[in-house]
PDB file of C-alpha atoms in Angstrom:
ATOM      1  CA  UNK H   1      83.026 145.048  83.491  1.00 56.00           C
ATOM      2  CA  UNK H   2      79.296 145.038  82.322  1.00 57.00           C
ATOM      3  CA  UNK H   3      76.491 144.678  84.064  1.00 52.00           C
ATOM      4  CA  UNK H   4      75.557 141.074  83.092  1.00 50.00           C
ATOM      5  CA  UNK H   5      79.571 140.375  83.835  1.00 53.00           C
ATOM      6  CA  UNK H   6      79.034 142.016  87.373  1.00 52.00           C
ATOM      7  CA  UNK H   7      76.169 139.971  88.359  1.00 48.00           C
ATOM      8  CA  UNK H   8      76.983 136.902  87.441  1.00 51.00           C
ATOM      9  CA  UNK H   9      80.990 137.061  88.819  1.00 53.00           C
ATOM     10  CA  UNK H  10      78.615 138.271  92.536  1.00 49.00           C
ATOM     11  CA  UNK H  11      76.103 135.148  92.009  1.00 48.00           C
ATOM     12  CA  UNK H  12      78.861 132.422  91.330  1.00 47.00           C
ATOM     13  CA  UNK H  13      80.418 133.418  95.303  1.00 48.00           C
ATOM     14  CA  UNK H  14      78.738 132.178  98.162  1.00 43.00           C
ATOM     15  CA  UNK H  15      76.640 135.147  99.405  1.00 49.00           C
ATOM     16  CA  UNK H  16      75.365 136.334 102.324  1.00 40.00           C
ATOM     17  CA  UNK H  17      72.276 134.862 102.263  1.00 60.00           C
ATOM     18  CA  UNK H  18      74.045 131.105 102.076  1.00 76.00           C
ATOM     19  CA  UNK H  19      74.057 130.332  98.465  1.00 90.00           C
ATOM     20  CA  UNK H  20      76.824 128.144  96.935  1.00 93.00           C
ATOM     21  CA  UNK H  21      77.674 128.794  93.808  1.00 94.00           C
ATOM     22  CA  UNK H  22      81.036 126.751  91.850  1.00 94.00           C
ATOM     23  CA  UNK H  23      82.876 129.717  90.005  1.00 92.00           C
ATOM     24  CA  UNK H  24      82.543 127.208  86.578  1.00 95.00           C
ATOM     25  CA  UNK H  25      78.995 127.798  86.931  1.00 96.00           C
ATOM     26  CA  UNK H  26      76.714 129.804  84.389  1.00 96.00           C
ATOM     27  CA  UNK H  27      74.165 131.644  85.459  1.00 96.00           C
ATOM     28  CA  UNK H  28      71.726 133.759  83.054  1.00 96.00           C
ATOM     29  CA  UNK H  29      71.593 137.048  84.849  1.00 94.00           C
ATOM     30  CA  UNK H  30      68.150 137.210  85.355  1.00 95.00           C
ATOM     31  CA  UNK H  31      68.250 134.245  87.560  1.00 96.00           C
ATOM     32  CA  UNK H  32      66.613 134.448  90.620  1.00 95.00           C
ATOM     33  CA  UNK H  33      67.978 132.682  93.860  1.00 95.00           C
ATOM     34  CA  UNK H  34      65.502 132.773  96.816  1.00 93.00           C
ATOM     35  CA  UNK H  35      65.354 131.887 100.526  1.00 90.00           C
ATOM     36  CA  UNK H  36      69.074 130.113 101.638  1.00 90.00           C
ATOM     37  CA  UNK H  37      70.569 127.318 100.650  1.00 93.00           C
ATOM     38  CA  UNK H  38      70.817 126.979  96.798  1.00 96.00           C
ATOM     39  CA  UNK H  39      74.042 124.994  96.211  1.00 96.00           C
ATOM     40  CA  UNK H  40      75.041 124.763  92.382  1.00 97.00           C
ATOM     41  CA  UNK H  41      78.119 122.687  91.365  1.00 97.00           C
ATOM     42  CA  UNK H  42      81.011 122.830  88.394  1.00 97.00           C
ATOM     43  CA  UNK H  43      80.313 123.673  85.030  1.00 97.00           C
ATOM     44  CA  UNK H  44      76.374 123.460  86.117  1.00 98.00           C
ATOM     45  CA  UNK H  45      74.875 126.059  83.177  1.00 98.00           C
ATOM     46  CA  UNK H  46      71.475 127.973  84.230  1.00 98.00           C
ATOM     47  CA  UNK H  47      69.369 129.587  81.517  1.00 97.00           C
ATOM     48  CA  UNK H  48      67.204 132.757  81.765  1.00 97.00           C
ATOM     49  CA  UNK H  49      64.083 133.311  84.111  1.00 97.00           C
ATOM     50  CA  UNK H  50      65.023 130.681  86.316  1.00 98.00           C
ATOM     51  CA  UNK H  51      63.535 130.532  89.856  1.00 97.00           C
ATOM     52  CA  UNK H  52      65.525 128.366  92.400  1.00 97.00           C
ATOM     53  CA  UNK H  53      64.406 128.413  95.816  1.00 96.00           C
ATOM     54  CA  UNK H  54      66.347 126.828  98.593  1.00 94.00           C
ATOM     55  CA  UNK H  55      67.714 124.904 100.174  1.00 95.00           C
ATOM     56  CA  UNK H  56      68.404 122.588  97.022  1.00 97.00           C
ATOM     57  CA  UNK H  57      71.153 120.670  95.601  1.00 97.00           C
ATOM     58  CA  UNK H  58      72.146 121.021  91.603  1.00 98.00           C
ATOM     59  CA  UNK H  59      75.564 119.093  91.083  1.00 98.00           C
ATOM     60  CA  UNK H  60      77.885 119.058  88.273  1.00 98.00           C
ATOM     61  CA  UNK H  61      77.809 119.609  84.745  1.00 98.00           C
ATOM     62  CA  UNK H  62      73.779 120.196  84.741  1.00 98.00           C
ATOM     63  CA  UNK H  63      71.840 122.429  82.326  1.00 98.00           C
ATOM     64  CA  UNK H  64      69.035 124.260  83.285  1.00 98.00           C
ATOM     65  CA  UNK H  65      67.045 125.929  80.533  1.00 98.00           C
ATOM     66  CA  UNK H  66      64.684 128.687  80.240  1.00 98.00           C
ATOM     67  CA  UNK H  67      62.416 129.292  82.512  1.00 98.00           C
ATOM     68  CA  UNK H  68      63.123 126.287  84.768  1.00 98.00           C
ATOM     69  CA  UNK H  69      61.127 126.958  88.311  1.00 98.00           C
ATOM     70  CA  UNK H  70      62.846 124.663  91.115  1.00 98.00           C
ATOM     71  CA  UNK H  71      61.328 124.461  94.533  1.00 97.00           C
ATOM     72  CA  UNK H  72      62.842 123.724  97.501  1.00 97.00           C
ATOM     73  CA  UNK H  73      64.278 120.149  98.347  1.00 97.00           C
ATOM     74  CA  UNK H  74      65.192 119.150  95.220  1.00 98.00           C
ATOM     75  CA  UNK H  75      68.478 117.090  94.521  1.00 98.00           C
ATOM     76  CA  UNK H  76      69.668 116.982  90.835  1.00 98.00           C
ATOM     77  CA  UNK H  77      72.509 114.712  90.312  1.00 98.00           C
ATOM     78  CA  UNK H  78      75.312 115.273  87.522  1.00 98.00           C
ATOM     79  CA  UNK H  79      74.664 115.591  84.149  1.00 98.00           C
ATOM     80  CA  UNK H  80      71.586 115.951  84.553  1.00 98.00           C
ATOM     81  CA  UNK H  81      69.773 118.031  82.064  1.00 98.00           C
ATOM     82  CA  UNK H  82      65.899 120.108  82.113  1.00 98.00           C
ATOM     83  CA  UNK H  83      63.922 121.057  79.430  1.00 98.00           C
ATOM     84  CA  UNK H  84      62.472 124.588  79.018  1.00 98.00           C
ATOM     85  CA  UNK H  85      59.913 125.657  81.121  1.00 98.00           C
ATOM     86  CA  UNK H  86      59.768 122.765  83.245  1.00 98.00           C
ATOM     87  CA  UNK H  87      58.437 122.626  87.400  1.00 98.00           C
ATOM     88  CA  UNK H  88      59.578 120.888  90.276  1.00 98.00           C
ATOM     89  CA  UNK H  89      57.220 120.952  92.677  1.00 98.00           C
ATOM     90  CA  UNK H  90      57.965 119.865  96.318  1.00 97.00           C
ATOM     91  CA  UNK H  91      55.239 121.462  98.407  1.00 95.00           C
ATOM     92  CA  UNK H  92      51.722 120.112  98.841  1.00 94.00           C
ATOM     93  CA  UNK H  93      49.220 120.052 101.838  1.00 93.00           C
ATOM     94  CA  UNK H  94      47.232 117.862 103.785  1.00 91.00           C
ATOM     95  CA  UNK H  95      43.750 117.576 102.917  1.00 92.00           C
ATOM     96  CA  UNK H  96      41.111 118.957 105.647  1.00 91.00           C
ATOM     97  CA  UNK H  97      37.628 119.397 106.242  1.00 93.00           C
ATOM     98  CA  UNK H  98      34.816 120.813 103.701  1.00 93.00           C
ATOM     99  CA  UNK H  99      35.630 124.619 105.903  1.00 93.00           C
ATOM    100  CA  UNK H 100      39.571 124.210 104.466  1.00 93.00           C
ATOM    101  CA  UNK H 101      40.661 121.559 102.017  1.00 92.00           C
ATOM    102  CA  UNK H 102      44.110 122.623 101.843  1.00 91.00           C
ATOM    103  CA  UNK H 103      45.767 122.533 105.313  1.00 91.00           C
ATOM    104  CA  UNK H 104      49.549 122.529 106.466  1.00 91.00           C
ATOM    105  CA  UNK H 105      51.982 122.719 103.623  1.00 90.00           C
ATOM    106  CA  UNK H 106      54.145 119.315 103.389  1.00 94.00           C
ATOM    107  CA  UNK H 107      57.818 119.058 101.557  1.00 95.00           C
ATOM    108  CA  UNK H 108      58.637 115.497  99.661  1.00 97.00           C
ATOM    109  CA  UNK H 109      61.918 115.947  98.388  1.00 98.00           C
ATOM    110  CA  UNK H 110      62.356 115.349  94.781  1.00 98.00           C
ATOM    111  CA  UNK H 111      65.361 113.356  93.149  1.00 98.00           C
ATOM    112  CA  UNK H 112      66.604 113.182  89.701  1.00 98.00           C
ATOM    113  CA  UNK H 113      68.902 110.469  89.307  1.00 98.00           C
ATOM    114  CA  UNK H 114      72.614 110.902  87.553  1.00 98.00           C
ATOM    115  CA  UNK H 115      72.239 111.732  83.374  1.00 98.00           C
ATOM    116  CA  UNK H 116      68.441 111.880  83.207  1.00 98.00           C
ATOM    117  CA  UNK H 117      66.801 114.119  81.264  1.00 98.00           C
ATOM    118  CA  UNK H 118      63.369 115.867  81.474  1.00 98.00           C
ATOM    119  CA  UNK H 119      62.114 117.775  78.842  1.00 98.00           C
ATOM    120  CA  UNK H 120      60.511 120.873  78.100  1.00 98.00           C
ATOM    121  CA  UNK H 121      56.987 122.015  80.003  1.00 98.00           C
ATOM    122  CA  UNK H 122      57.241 118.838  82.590  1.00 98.00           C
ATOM    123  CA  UNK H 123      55.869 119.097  85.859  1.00 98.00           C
ATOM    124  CA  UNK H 124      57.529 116.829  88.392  1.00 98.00           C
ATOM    125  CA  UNK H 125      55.275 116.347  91.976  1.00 98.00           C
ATOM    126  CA  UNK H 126      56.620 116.454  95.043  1.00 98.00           C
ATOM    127  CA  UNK H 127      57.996 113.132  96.416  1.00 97.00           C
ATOM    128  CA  UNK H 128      59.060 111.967  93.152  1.00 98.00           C
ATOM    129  CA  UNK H 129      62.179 109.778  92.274  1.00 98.00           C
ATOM    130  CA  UNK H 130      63.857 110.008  88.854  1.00 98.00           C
ATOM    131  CA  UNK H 131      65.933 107.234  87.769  1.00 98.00           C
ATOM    132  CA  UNK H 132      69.314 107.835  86.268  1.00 98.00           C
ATOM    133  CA  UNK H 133      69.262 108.042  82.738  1.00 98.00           C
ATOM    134  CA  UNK H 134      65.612 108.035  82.670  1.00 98.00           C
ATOM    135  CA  UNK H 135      63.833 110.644  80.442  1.00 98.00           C
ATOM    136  CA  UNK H 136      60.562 112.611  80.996  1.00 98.00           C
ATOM    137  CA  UNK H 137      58.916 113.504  77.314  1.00 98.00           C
ATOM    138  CA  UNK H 138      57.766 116.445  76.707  1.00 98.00           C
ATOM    139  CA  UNK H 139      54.758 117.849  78.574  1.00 98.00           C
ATOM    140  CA  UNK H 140      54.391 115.505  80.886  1.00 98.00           C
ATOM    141  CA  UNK H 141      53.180 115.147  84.506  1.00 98.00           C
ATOM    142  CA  UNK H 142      54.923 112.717  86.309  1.00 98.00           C
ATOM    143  CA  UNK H 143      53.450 111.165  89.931  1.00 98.00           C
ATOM    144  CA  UNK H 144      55.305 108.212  90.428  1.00 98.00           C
ATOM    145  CA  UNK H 145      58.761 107.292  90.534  1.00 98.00           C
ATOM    146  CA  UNK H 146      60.800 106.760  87.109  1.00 98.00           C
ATOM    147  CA  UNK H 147      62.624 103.985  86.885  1.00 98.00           C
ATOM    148  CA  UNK H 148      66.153 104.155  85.822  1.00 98.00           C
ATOM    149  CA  UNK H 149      66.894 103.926  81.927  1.00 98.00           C
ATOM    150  CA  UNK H 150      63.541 104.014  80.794  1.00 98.00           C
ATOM    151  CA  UNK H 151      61.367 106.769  78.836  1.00 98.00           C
ATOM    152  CA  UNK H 152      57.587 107.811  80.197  1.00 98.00           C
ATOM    153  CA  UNK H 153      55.482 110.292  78.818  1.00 98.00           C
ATOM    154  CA  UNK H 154      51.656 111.776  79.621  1.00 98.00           C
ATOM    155  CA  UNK H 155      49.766 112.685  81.971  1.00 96.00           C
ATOM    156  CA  UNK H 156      50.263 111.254  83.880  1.00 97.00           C
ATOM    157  CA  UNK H 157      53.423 109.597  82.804  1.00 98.00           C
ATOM    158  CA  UNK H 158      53.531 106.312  82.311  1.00 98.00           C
ATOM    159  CA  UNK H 159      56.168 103.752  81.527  1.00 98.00           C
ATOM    160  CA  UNK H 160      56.918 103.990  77.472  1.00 98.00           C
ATOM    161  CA  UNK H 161      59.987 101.859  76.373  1.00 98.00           C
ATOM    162  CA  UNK H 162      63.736 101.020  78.072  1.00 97.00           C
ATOM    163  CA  UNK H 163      66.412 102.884  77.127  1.00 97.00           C
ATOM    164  CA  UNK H 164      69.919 101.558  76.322  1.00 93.00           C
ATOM    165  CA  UNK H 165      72.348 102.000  79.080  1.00 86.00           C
ATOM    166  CA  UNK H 166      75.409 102.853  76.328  1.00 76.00           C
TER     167      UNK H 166
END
């Protein structure tokens, strides 16, 4: 068995550390999992570089490509699919005096709906809702919660066009 072979067959068992991983999964070997908690489902593929830090929740049939940096408390429904490069941020902090503007970290969960798509180089901020079926254009920043079956791109992103539910 080769190397590559040999870590991914050890990645796609739950480990020690509390990771979840279906055995239909595909991970890129250089794929790190961090902290506890990372839960990946059926035929979910993951691309190289990836960072996934847990706990998190990546269901069925999702692709992950290159690069991808996932931060804890993030929910990805099935089919969903994300664009190279692309950050979803959970963690921000509340804003203190003029002596220490960033003070206690704070987790809003993101959620990306069922089939929605967000491509390459987005950044997704914590708290954020994606619709299902929505999709995030490339380079984009997006703030505010995407509705279901609609494009937005920018930054930040904004509302472009509906998309057909077919």
């Amino acid at each position: 068995m080769s190397l590559t072979q040999e870590v991914s067959q050890r990645l796609r068992r739950p480990s020690r550390r509390g990771h979840q991983v279906d055995a239909s999964a595909r991970l890129h070997h250089t794929v790190r999992l961090e902290r506890h908690g990372v839960a990946i489902g059926a035929r979910t593929r993951v691309g190289g570089g990836c960072v996934l830090v847990g706990p998190l929740q990546i269901d069925d049939a999702c692709f992950l490509n290159e690069g991808v940096n996932v931060t804890p408390a993030v929910h990805l429904e099935e089919n969903v699919s994300i664009g190279q490069f692309v950050r979803l941020i959970t963690g921000t902090h509340e804003i203190g005096d003029r002596n220490r503007r960033a003070q206690d970290t704070i987790r809003k969960p993101i959620t990306v709906g069922r089939g929605a798509w967000i491509a390459a180089g987005s950044m997704v901020m914590p708290g954020v809702t994606i619709g299902a079926g929505a999709v995030v254009a490339a380079g984009s920043v997006v703030t505010r919660d995407v509705a279901p079956n609609t494009l937005v791109m920018g930054t930040p992103a904004r509302f472009v066009r509906d998309l057909p539910m077919d």
